[in-house]
Amino acid sequence: MAQQPHFAKAEVQTPERLSRNRPTAVIAVGGHAFIQKGERGSYEEQSHNADQLCDCLINLIERGYNLVLTHGNGPQVGNLLLQQETCTSDVPAMPLDVLVAQTQGSLGYILQQALLNHLRRREIRRFVETVVTQVVVDADDPAFENPTKPIGPFLTEEVAKQRAKDFGWHVREDSGRGWRRLVPSPRPKRVIQRQSIGDSVAEGHIVLACGGGGIPICVNAETGRYEGVEAVIDKDLTSSVLAREIGAEIFVILTAVPQVYLDFNGPKQRALGAVTLREIEALKAEGHFPAGSMGPKVDAVVDFLRGGGDRALVTDAESLVDALDGQAGTHFVGRL
Amino acid sequence: MAQQPHFAKAEVQTPERLSRNRPTAVIAVGGHAFIQKGERGSYEEQSHNADQLCDCLINLIERGYNLVLTHGNGPQVGNLLLQQETCTSDVPAMPLDVLVAQTQGSLGYILQQALLNHLRRREIRRFVETVVTQVVVDADDPAFENPTKPIGPFLTEEVAKQRAKDFGWHVREDSGRGWRRLVPSPRPKRVIQRQSIGDSVAEGHIVLACGGGGIPICVNAETGRYEGVEAVIDKDLTSSVLAREIGAEIFVILTAVPQVYLDFNGPKQRALGAVTLREIEALKAEGHFPAGSMGPKVDAVVDFLRGGGDRALVTDAESLVDALDGQAGTHFVGRL
């Protein structure tokens, strides 16, 4: 069967297939990019925020990059957990791995719609594809012994302790605002769909992947089967793994601030313009970039550079264009 | 950056890349395949059912087919709608197009996990990829004037009429069991991700696509932008469009019965073994295959054959292997 599709040719977005030699950028954005301060996360809000973000990202496309976009899902999966908790009907609650998959679908759709609309407006012929992504973690990752990541709604102490008893949840009082469930945050080991993602990017398609840090799965040691686990993976660490697996030239983390700072909000605050791998490792050793702040992002960048990556960049969406010109952001340089 | 991933080679599933000349099958399964009679749709139930289904589908892989799997999402999206309705917390309800996207993520994950486990057990090296799929419908499709598809929970007359007033819903009393929302079911025109899906399949990857019939979008006539619409698209019709777009050799619809029947459950019930396009069109013209029964499936098959497709098959999952041997199912033959 070789007939052509029956719709008008002008409607078809054919890719520019001369794209195989473009450099590839993996760009990680936080889930908060789509639900901003004071917003509850309606569809209109998330679509609007996605549209603004994609307006910045298009600059990378126009500069000839192949693009993989990864994203967090903290507030989105928080909303789904709240729905599971407060749904009064007979709908079975889904485990966390399935909820992550749901946010990959919904945020993937919202983002690909926004990207396609920007591409159409500029008459750029590129395909956009969202890949539901599983990420393998080690079943014996120490994180499983010590869950640290608070997720879902705030609960009363009574409810929290009942859940702990009923479902084996880890719970903890959280900063005076109530009790929350804690889940493990194991290290990502590999992205199951890395080959498909790499193939699509090499074809010039824009790929959305690893939403929420990926759906965490383990290999069951007895059966050899993949099994979902109730955990969350840091999206920057997963993006770093993917960037290495597909051989990305540049790894970009978009965050809330235009640059990485030393002594952030302190008397000696200093923005970092460009640093080598050796410099950033020395700063880390001196205690800069604590875990609750830039720590995981710097770790993700260091992993990428140690793994052979050329360059990484941390900045905010608004500064991205200037950063591409070397006029903004914090640039991390690895091997030549 | 050209280094290899750092994990052990034996862990990597590399695809068998000699697959470009394999015939391609598009297989459509209903959402009820994952939530069966008497089940509420827990994760364990859906995973178990997916596992059983994939055990049947592996036969196609072993026979050397490239495979695109499409699926319905009726009961799954029904559960999400019920959650939106009965959630007592402050989480904004998502529109239907976003909920379809959520089910593409969750069912895609459940299915790809099941498929990967079957492939691993048999040591077959194929990649599996779920693509979040948008499908374009015409903004002036007559279905928008006359919504016919009941979705979501049963409501009281009072609530239903209030929703109709508040949100412009179409509502209707449904078979004595309560009132329900009605949404349009427009015809699918084209699958946005057809090229990516086609490329992945040609690489030998197993692709899951068009979940729930696809996320329905329109082109806004004024702005030229893609916009989601609150509608559902028949998954068999969408699968037929995709099968034509990617040039599939065979289109399979898995349903609850092993064959298509004339005079189903009547005194002259007769199973159809094999029919030509001409025969099936004649039977349709005689009034066989009504809309509430096999109608949409037969329409989807006829569209595929008219569009130049070679062969189609309607059967149930249990009969699939025998059907591949010509021993079961209803076979539809198009052009040679």
XYZ file of C-alpha atoms in Angstrom:
672
model
C 0.000 0.000 0.000
C 1.776 3.089 -1.208
C -0.867 5.731 -1.793
C -0.390 9.176 -0.399
C -2.518 10.513 2.426
C -5.654 12.090 1.089
C -5.357 15.555 2.613
C -4.050 18.667 0.903
C -0.310 18.922 0.623
C -0.179 22.420 2.110
C -1.548 21.006 5.334
C 1.311 18.580 5.785
C 4.241 19.677 7.883
C 7.160 17.834 6.343
C 10.395 18.000 8.312
C 13.535 19.592 7.051
C 15.539 16.434 6.823
C 18.891 18.117 6.402
C 18.960 18.214 10.167
C 21.156 15.255 10.992
C 24.222 17.392 11.628
C 22.543 19.900 13.892
C 23.816 20.066 17.465
C 21.391 18.613 19.979
C 20.274 20.487 23.095
C 18.528 18.815 26.024
C 16.568 21.455 27.927
C 15.063 20.786 31.345
C 12.288 22.998 32.732
C 10.570 22.801 36.107
C 6.923 21.880 36.570
C 6.480 25.270 38.224
C 7.103 26.881 34.832
C 3.519 25.861 33.992
C 1.837 26.677 37.322
C 3.216 29.931 38.612
C 2.900 31.665 41.963
C -0.704 32.326 42.892
C -2.048 30.029 40.167
C -4.046 26.857 40.840
C -3.038 25.193 37.597
C -6.086 25.516 35.377
C -5.775 24.418 31.769
C -5.821 28.050 30.632
C -2.993 28.984 33.013
C -0.835 26.024 32.060
C -1.447 26.554 28.334
C -0.594 30.238 28.602
C 2.614 29.537 30.526
C 3.596 26.811 28.067
C 3.023 29.244 25.232
C 5.332 31.843 26.810
C 8.019 29.239 27.445
C 7.875 27.884 23.908
C 8.212 31.415 22.539
C 11.674 31.440 24.187
C 12.541 27.905 23.081
C 11.824 28.649 19.435
C 15.028 30.689 19.414
C 17.002 27.487 19.790
C 15.140 25.977 16.865
C 15.791 29.056 14.761
C 19.478 28.787 15.590
C 19.508 25.305 14.167
C 19.467 23.130 17.262
C 17.847 19.755 17.554
C 15.808 19.873 20.707
C 14.759 17.506 23.482
C 12.615 19.151 26.115
C 12.269 17.526 29.531
C 10.094 18.860 32.317
C 9.195 18.534 35.973
C 5.687 17.805 37.223
C 5.734 18.691 40.939
C 2.603 20.844 41.124
C 0.787 18.787 38.477
C 1.319 15.432 40.172
C 0.524 17.165 43.480
C -2.872 18.076 42.045
C -3.476 14.506 40.888
C -2.511 13.134 44.315
C -4.938 15.585 45.887
C -7.654 14.350 43.527
C -6.960 10.728 44.499
C -7.211 11.715 48.172
C -10.347 13.806 47.988
C -12.364 11.951 45.377
C -15.578 10.809 47.013
C -16.555 8.385 44.282
C -15.663 4.799 43.676
C -12.693 5.448 41.360
C -9.630 3.398 42.378
C -6.677 5.608 43.328
C -3.711 5.136 41.007
C -0.187 4.633 42.316
C 2.405 7.360 41.903
C 4.104 5.839 38.855
C 0.790 5.884 36.955
C 0.121 9.473 38.033
C 3.547 10.468 36.683
C 2.542 8.810 33.404
C -0.695 10.820 33.414
C 1.225 14.086 33.767
C 3.542 13.037 30.948
C 0.451 12.746 28.783
C -1.197 15.999 29.835
C 1.887 18.232 30.011
C 3.252 16.611 26.868
C 0.042 17.512 25.068
C -0.044 21.073 26.392
C 3.609 21.611 25.457
C 3.443 20.015 22.030
C 0.356 22.034 21.174
C 2.162 25.251 22.185
C 5.300 24.301 20.258
C 3.363 23.332 17.139
C 1.525 26.653 17.198
C 4.783 28.612 17.428
C 6.306 26.531 14.616
C 3.230 27.050 12.444
C 3.238 30.793 13.025
C 6.877 30.994 11.944
C 6.372 28.488 9.107
C 9.090 26.229 10.483
C 8.539 22.650 9.405
C 9.501 20.452 12.293
C 7.630 17.598 13.943
C 6.971 17.500 17.674
C 6.622 14.231 19.564
C 6.014 13.387 23.224
C 7.436 10.062 24.391
C 6.023 8.364 27.507
C 9.292 7.642 29.275
C 10.218 4.981 31.831
C 13.448 5.379 33.783
C 15.172 2.504 35.538
C 16.327 2.953 39.122
C 18.196 0.420 41.275
C 15.943 -1.611 43.553
C 18.693 -1.357 46.190
C 19.150 2.404 45.849
C 19.696 3.701 49.413
C 16.913 6.241 48.804
C 14.376 3.443 49.317
C 15.577 3.062 52.919
C 15.199 6.767 53.563
C 12.334 8.487 51.721
C 12.955 12.227 51.682
C 10.737 13.770 49.021
C 7.448 15.242 50.340
C 4.585 14.830 47.876
C 0.854 15.355 47.744
C -1.443 17.277 50.030
C -0.892 18.354 53.623
C -2.676 16.015 56.030
C -3.626 16.116 59.677
C -1.357 14.146 61.980
C -4.150 11.649 62.585
C -4.810 10.968 58.904
C -1.102 10.842 58.125
C -0.442 8.253 60.820
C -3.432 6.187 59.715
C -2.119 6.157 56.137
C 1.275 5.150 57.436
C -0.381 2.227 59.188
C -2.743 1.281 56.341
C -0.462 1.717 53.351
C 3.054 1.680 54.814
C 3.564 5.323 53.891
C 6.443 7.295 55.300
C 5.031 10.543 56.694
C 6.556 13.620 58.310
C 5.499 16.940 59.738
C 6.437 19.545 57.126
C 7.496 23.068 58.149
C 4.566 23.697 60.508
C 1.996 23.406 57.718
C 0.835 19.847 58.343
C 1.916 16.298 57.675
C 2.944 14.970 54.314
C 3.809 11.715 52.664
C 7.468 11.141 51.867
C 8.606 9.056 48.916
C 12.085 7.940 47.886
C 14.013 9.861 45.267
C 16.375 7.272 43.789
C 19.073 8.056 41.201
C 18.129 7.523 37.559
C 20.220 4.770 35.955
C 18.984 4.688 32.374
C 16.142 5.893 30.170
C 14.273 2.982 28.608
C 13.251 4.960 25.521
C 16.705 6.499 24.894
C 17.094 4.849 21.496
C 13.707 5.997 20.175
C 14.308 9.494 21.543
C 17.778 9.621 19.999
C 16.487 8.369 16.635
C 13.676 10.941 16.563
C 15.983 13.802 17.474
C 18.452 12.731 14.807
C 15.586 12.936 12.299
C 15.117 16.581 13.322
C 11.962 15.993 15.340
C 11.499 18.001 18.528
C 11.046 15.477 21.329
C 9.363 15.959 24.708
C 10.524 13.259 27.099
C 11.260 12.261 30.697
C 8.330 14.235 32.109
C 8.456 14.455 35.901
C 11.921 12.889 35.826
C 10.469 9.803 34.143
C 8.224 6.994 35.366
C 10.380 5.164 37.929
C 10.686 1.425 37.381
C 12.908 -1.304 38.837
C 13.897 -4.713 37.606
C 12.417 -7.310 39.968
C 15.407 -9.426 40.960
C 13.368 -12.641 41.088
C 11.204 -12.370 37.995
C 13.385 -10.106 35.852
C 10.277 -8.037 35.099
C 10.047 -4.273 35.020
C 7.857 -2.982 37.841
C 6.730 0.541 38.654
C 7.819 1.963 41.997
C 6.250 4.705 44.086
C 9.083 7.195 43.932
C 10.026 10.395 42.154
C 13.218 10.946 40.223
C 14.878 14.345 40.085
C 14.127 15.677 36.609
C 17.521 17.392 36.245
C 19.391 14.183 37.060
C 17.257 12.210 34.599
C 17.765 14.858 31.929
C 21.510 14.638 32.495
C 21.409 10.859 32.014
C 19.384 11.251 28.816
C 21.706 13.997 27.516
C 24.653 11.616 27.926
C 22.803 8.643 26.460
C 21.858 10.476 23.266
C 25.163 12.355 23.019
C 23.690 15.852 23.338
C 26.109 18.715 22.652
C 24.547 21.007 25.231
C 22.506 20.498 28.381
C 20.397 23.446 29.550
C 18.563 23.737 32.858
C 15.980 26.511 32.932
C 15.242 27.706 36.432
C 13.761 30.697 38.274
C 16.982 32.744 38.329
C 19.090 34.046 35.409
C 22.386 32.748 36.815
C 23.927 30.510 39.449
C 25.191 32.495 42.440
C 27.758 31.955 45.149
C 26.551 33.040 48.619
C 23.042 33.477 47.193
C 21.096 36.223 49.025
C 24.132 36.685 51.298
C 26.463 39.684 51.687
C 28.990 38.319 49.202
C 26.513 37.194 46.521
C 28.351 36.758 43.243
C 26.961 35.552 39.921
C 28.884 32.885 38.038
C 29.341 33.718 34.362
C 31.363 30.780 33.163
C 33.053 27.980 35.078
C 35.065 24.928 34.144
C 34.280 21.448 35.392
C 37.295 21.679 37.701
C 36.154 25.020 39.150
C 32.627 23.842 39.813
C 33.882 20.671 41.493
C 36.145 22.782 43.732
C 33.248 25.088 44.658
C 31.079 22.083 45.448
C 33.815 20.697 47.693
C 33.871 24.036 49.535
C 30.183 23.587 50.396
C 28.565 25.804 47.813
C 25.270 24.740 46.173
C 23.435 23.077 49.065
C 20.966 20.246 48.495
C 17.848 22.389 48.998
C 18.966 24.994 46.484
C 21.132 24.701 43.355
C 22.670 21.403 44.554
C 20.755 18.929 42.366
C 21.098 21.166 39.296
C 24.847 21.522 39.764
C 25.094 17.747 40.343
C 23.207 17.110 37.121
C 25.510 19.461 35.203
C 28.639 17.924 36.724
C 27.427 14.408 35.840
C 26.881 15.534 32.255
C 30.329 17.125 31.933
C 32.091 14.215 33.684
C 30.321 11.880 31.288
C 31.967 13.694 28.393
C 29.495 16.520 27.723
C 30.883 19.692 26.126
C 28.764 22.454 27.597
C 25.948 23.117 29.990
C 23.971 26.226 30.813
C 21.802 27.256 33.763
C 19.584 30.296 33.270
C 15.953 31.380 33.174
C 13.680 31.312 30.136
C 13.755 35.097 29.709
C 17.578 35.144 29.533
C 17.883 32.185 27.173
C 18.453 34.190 23.999
C 21.076 36.410 25.622
C 22.665 33.327 27.155
C 22.952 31.752 23.709
C 24.909 34.880 22.744
C 27.174 34.487 25.783
C 25.584 37.574 27.363
C 23.720 35.909 30.232
C 23.351 32.727 32.265
C 25.939 30.520 33.917
C 27.970 28.521 31.421
C 29.694 25.282 32.362
C 32.477 24.098 30.108
C 33.688 20.524 29.938
C 36.093 18.902 27.545
C 36.985 20.404 24.206
C 30.286 13.760 22.537
C 30.491 10.197 21.364
C 31.081 8.038 24.404
C 28.925 5.034 24.965
C 26.384 4.900 27.749
C 28.013 3.675 30.921
C 25.804 0.700 31.661
C 26.588 -2.901 30.847
C 26.054 -3.930 27.257
C 23.899 -6.918 28.170
C 21.329 -4.572 29.670
C 20.779 -2.677 26.425
C 17.952 -3.776 24.191
C 19.191 -2.980 20.724
C 16.597 -3.325 18.005
C 16.859 -5.762 15.170
C 17.374 -3.239 12.438
C 16.739 -5.617 9.577
C 13.101 -4.798 10.089
C 12.473 -2.260 7.367
C 10.821 -4.735 5.076
C 8.505 -6.231 7.640
C 4.792 -5.792 6.986
C 3.155 -3.314 9.354
C 0.025 -4.113 11.340
C -2.095 -1.474 13.044
C -4.061 -3.135 15.847
C -6.900 -1.371 17.651
C -8.129 -2.584 21.040
C -10.972 -1.231 23.152
C -10.496 0.472 26.500
C -12.682 -2.260 27.980
C -9.878 -4.722 27.261
C -8.154 -3.232 30.340
C -11.162 -2.862 32.640
C -13.336 -5.909 32.281
C -16.845 -6.691 33.492
C -17.136 -6.354 37.261
C -13.805 -4.576 37.586
C -13.396 -1.010 38.850
C -10.168 -0.398 36.995
C -7.486 -0.654 39.673
C -3.875 -0.539 38.561
C -3.500 -4.258 39.321
C -6.543 -5.124 37.185
C -5.471 -2.981 34.258
C -1.886 -4.254 34.402
C -3.048 -7.855 34.534
C -5.391 -7.377 31.577
C -2.693 -5.573 29.600
C -0.334 -8.454 30.321
C -2.845 -10.992 28.977
C -3.468 -8.918 25.854
C 0.218 -8.461 25.145
C 0.756 -12.201 25.471
C -1.519 -12.532 22.413
C 0.072 -9.621 20.544
C 3.570 -11.059 20.881
C 2.531 -13.641 18.299
C 2.426 -10.905 15.688
C 5.914 -9.803 16.658
C 7.172 -13.363 16.472
C 5.684 -13.645 12.993
C 7.757 -10.672 11.916
C 5.232 -7.879 11.881
C 5.958 -4.272 12.681
C 3.316 -3.215 15.124
C 1.357 -0.085 15.973
C -1.069 -0.588 18.837
C -3.954 1.838 19.270
C -6.453 1.688 22.104
C -9.715 3.068 23.421
C -10.073 4.742 26.801
C -13.824 4.787 27.527
C -13.799 3.413 31.084
C -10.485 5.114 31.941
C -11.545 8.582 30.851
C -14.895 7.910 32.527
C -13.035 7.371 35.802
C -11.080 10.610 35.348
C -14.280 12.537 34.605
C -15.800 11.077 37.758
C -12.760 12.235 39.722
C -13.103 15.764 38.317
C -16.766 15.759 39.324
C -16.409 14.364 42.825
C -13.130 15.897 43.934
C -13.844 18.014 46.997
C -10.521 19.859 46.939
C -9.389 22.934 45.122
C -7.899 21.178 42.091
C -9.074 22.735 38.806
C -11.003 20.292 36.627
C -9.270 19.579 33.323
C -11.132 19.657 30.026
C -11.800 16.449 28.134
C -8.903 16.822 25.684
C -6.435 16.988 28.596
C -8.056 13.967 30.252
C -7.658 12.005 27.012
C -3.979 13.013 27.087
C -3.741 11.742 30.678
C -5.121 8.352 29.681
C -2.662 8.196 26.772
C 0.093 8.572 29.360
C -1.234 6.065 31.878
C -2.478 3.374 29.477
C 0.596 3.880 27.302
C 2.771 3.236 30.342
C 0.806 0.185 31.467
C 0.853 -1.278 27.963
C 4.501 -0.558 27.218
C 5.529 -2.061 30.543
C 3.550 -5.232 29.735
C 4.960 -5.420 26.204
C 8.538 -4.868 27.363
C 8.178 -7.629 29.940
C 6.907 -10.082 27.316
C 9.718 -9.097 24.934
C 12.310 -9.488 27.701
C 10.994 -12.886 28.684
C 11.266 -14.068 25.079
C 14.578 -12.269 24.532
C 13.188 -10.356 21.581
C 15.061 -7.096 21.091
C 12.534 -4.502 20.066
C 11.917 -1.034 21.435
C 8.488 0.095 22.582
C 7.391 3.720 22.406
C 4.172 5.524 23.343
C 3.424 8.667 21.350
C 1.072 11.306 22.759
C -1.147 11.766 19.712
C -3.227 14.710 18.567
C -5.827 14.161 15.849
C -7.274 16.976 13.760
C -11.028 17.176 13.291
C -12.957 19.723 11.222
C -14.277 22.665 13.237
C -17.390 22.490 11.058
C -17.926 18.754 11.448
C -21.715 18.281 11.769
C -21.083 16.276 14.976
C -20.501 19.555 16.819
C -24.110 20.543 16.116
C -25.417 17.276 17.454
C -23.425 15.774 20.345
C -24.273 12.075 20.662
C -21.592 10.417 22.755
C -22.470 9.992 26.460
C -19.467 10.368 28.754
C -18.698 10.609 32.448
C -20.830 9.777 35.457
C -24.594 9.504 35.711
C -26.062 12.676 37.199
C -29.395 13.654 38.697
C -31.674 15.626 36.395
C -31.172 18.696 38.576
C -27.382 18.580 38.481
C -27.348 17.782 34.776
C -29.546 20.752 33.924
C -27.479 23.044 36.145
C -24.296 21.959 34.333
C -26.012 22.537 31.018
C -26.792 26.070 32.177
C -23.394 26.758 33.784
C -21.059 25.184 31.237
C -23.131 24.870 28.085
C -23.113 21.085 28.345
C -25.429 18.961 26.261
C -27.142 16.501 28.601
C -29.602 13.648 28.130
C -31.443 11.070 30.154
C -29.667 7.768 29.483
C -31.603 4.480 29.463
C -33.391 5.064 32.782
C -30.161 5.136 34.773
C -29.770 8.914 35.122
C -28.623 11.899 33.110
C -25.317 12.133 31.321
C -23.252 14.642 29.464
C -23.137 14.268 25.694
C -20.107 15.303 23.651
C -19.586 15.408 19.882
C -17.857 12.564 18.112
C -16.385 14.195 14.980
C -14.597 12.293 12.200
C -10.815 12.097 12.419
C -9.128 13.906 9.520
C -5.425 13.386 10.146
C -3.014 12.268 12.846
C -0.555 15.039 13.723
C 2.224 12.612 14.704
C 1.814 10.320 11.665
C 5.334 10.963 10.390
C 7.032 10.249 13.713
C 4.910 7.148 14.184
C 5.679 5.964 10.654
C 9.411 6.582 11.089
C 9.519 4.691 14.404
C 7.615 1.740 13.016
C 9.890 1.612 9.979
C 12.829 1.388 12.418
C 11.213 -1.719 13.898
C 10.032 -0.055 17.093
C 6.654 -1.093 18.492
C 4.561 2.059 18.726
C 1.565 2.759 20.961
C -0.429 5.649 19.542
C -3.811 7.319 19.159
C -4.971 6.381 22.658
C -8.665 7.065 23.148
C -8.978 7.833 19.427
C -6.460 10.656 19.825
C -6.627 14.065 21.495
C -9.138 15.974 19.354
C -7.925 19.343 18.081
C -9.216 21.836 15.515
C -7.564 24.591 13.548
C -9.003 27.918 14.702
C -10.146 29.567 11.479
C -9.212 33.053 12.672
C -5.860 32.501 14.340
C -4.695 29.399 12.472
C -3.779 27.870 15.844
C -4.403 24.317 16.973
C -6.906 24.199 19.804
C -8.175 21.297 21.857
C -11.879 20.505 21.652
C -14.120 18.726 24.128
C -15.044 15.761 21.996
C -14.183 12.106 21.598
C -13.073 10.482 18.378
C -13.961 6.880 17.575
C -10.747 4.932 18.097
C -11.425 2.543 15.209
C -11.920 5.402 12.754
C -8.733 7.118 13.953
C -6.823 3.854 13.712
C -8.073 3.453 10.161
C -6.827 6.946 9.273
C -3.432 6.205 10.822
C -3.201 2.831 9.076
C -3.707 4.595 5.736
C -1.325 7.430 6.576
C 1.551 5.101 7.442
C 0.772 2.612 4.687
C 0.033 -0.354 6.980
C -0.358 -3.708 5.251
C -2.988 -4.966 7.683
C -5.504 -3.309 9.981
C -6.778 -5.402 12.885
C -9.646 -4.523 15.212
C -9.753 -6.623 18.366
C -13.220 -6.772 19.876
C -15.275 -8.880 22.287
C -16.387 -11.440 19.700
C -14.278 -13.791 17.574
C -16.013 -12.870 14.307
C -18.397 -10.422 12.670
C -21.915 -11.816 12.380
C -24.910 -11.179 10.188
C -28.206 -11.133 12.121
C -26.237 -11.175 15.402
C -28.184 -12.968 18.183
C -31.050 -13.448 15.712
C -32.498 -16.679 14.275
C -30.343 -16.487 11.136
C -27.068 -15.564 12.847
C -24.178 -16.297 10.492
C -20.482 -15.689 11.045
C -18.519 -14.020 8.279
C -15.242 -15.773 7.514
C -13.926 -13.670 4.659
C -15.536 -10.892 2.649
C -14.423 -8.618 -0.151
C -14.760 -4.864 -0.039
C -17.606 -5.127 -2.527
C -19.454 -7.717 -0.436
C -19.139 -5.746 2.782
C -20.372 -2.571 1.076
C -23.382 -4.486 -0.252
C -24.166 -5.890 3.208
C -23.874 -2.420 4.704
C -26.284 -1.086 2.087
C -28.738 -3.835 3.108
C -28.760 -2.450 6.663
C -26.391 -4.877 8.353
C -23.937 -3.607 11.022
C -26.026 -0.951 12.797
C -24.423 2.090 14.417
C -24.736 0.806 17.998
C -23.070 -2.499 17.148
C -20.453 -3.405 14.539
C -21.218 -0.300 12.459
C -18.240 1.899 13.367
C -15.812 -1.026 13.132
C -17.081 -2.007 9.699
C -16.935 1.658 8.616
C -13.323 1.876 9.803
C -12.419 -1.268 7.882
C -14.202 -0.086 4.736
C -12.396 3.290 4.916
C -9.075 1.467 5.173
C -9.780 -0.801 2.198
C -11.222 2.023 0.084
C -8.096 4.024 0.856
C -6.028 1.277 -0.735
C -5.463 -1.087 2.217
C -4.845 -4.747 1.425
C -6.365 -6.592 4.335
C -8.236 -6.076 7.555
C -9.263 -8.453 10.322
C -11.860 -8.278 13.077
C -11.571 -10.840 15.870
C -10.975 -11.166 19.615
C -7.593 -11.377 21.323
C -7.966 -15.095 22.092
C -8.566 -15.941 18.422
C -5.768 -13.767 17.062
C -3.236 -16.554 16.528
C -5.764 -18.788 14.791
C -6.926 -15.801 12.748
C -3.367 -15.194 11.568
C -3.459 -18.787 10.299
C -6.739 -18.122 8.492
C -8.558 -20.364 10.983
C -10.614 -17.722 12.802
C -11.849 -14.143 12.692
C -13.507 -12.173 9.924
C -11.115 -11.279 7.118
C -11.715 -8.331 4.812
C -9.870 -8.279 1.527
C -9.193 -5.173 -0.501
C -7.056 -4.678 -3.549
C -4.302 -7.083 -4.534
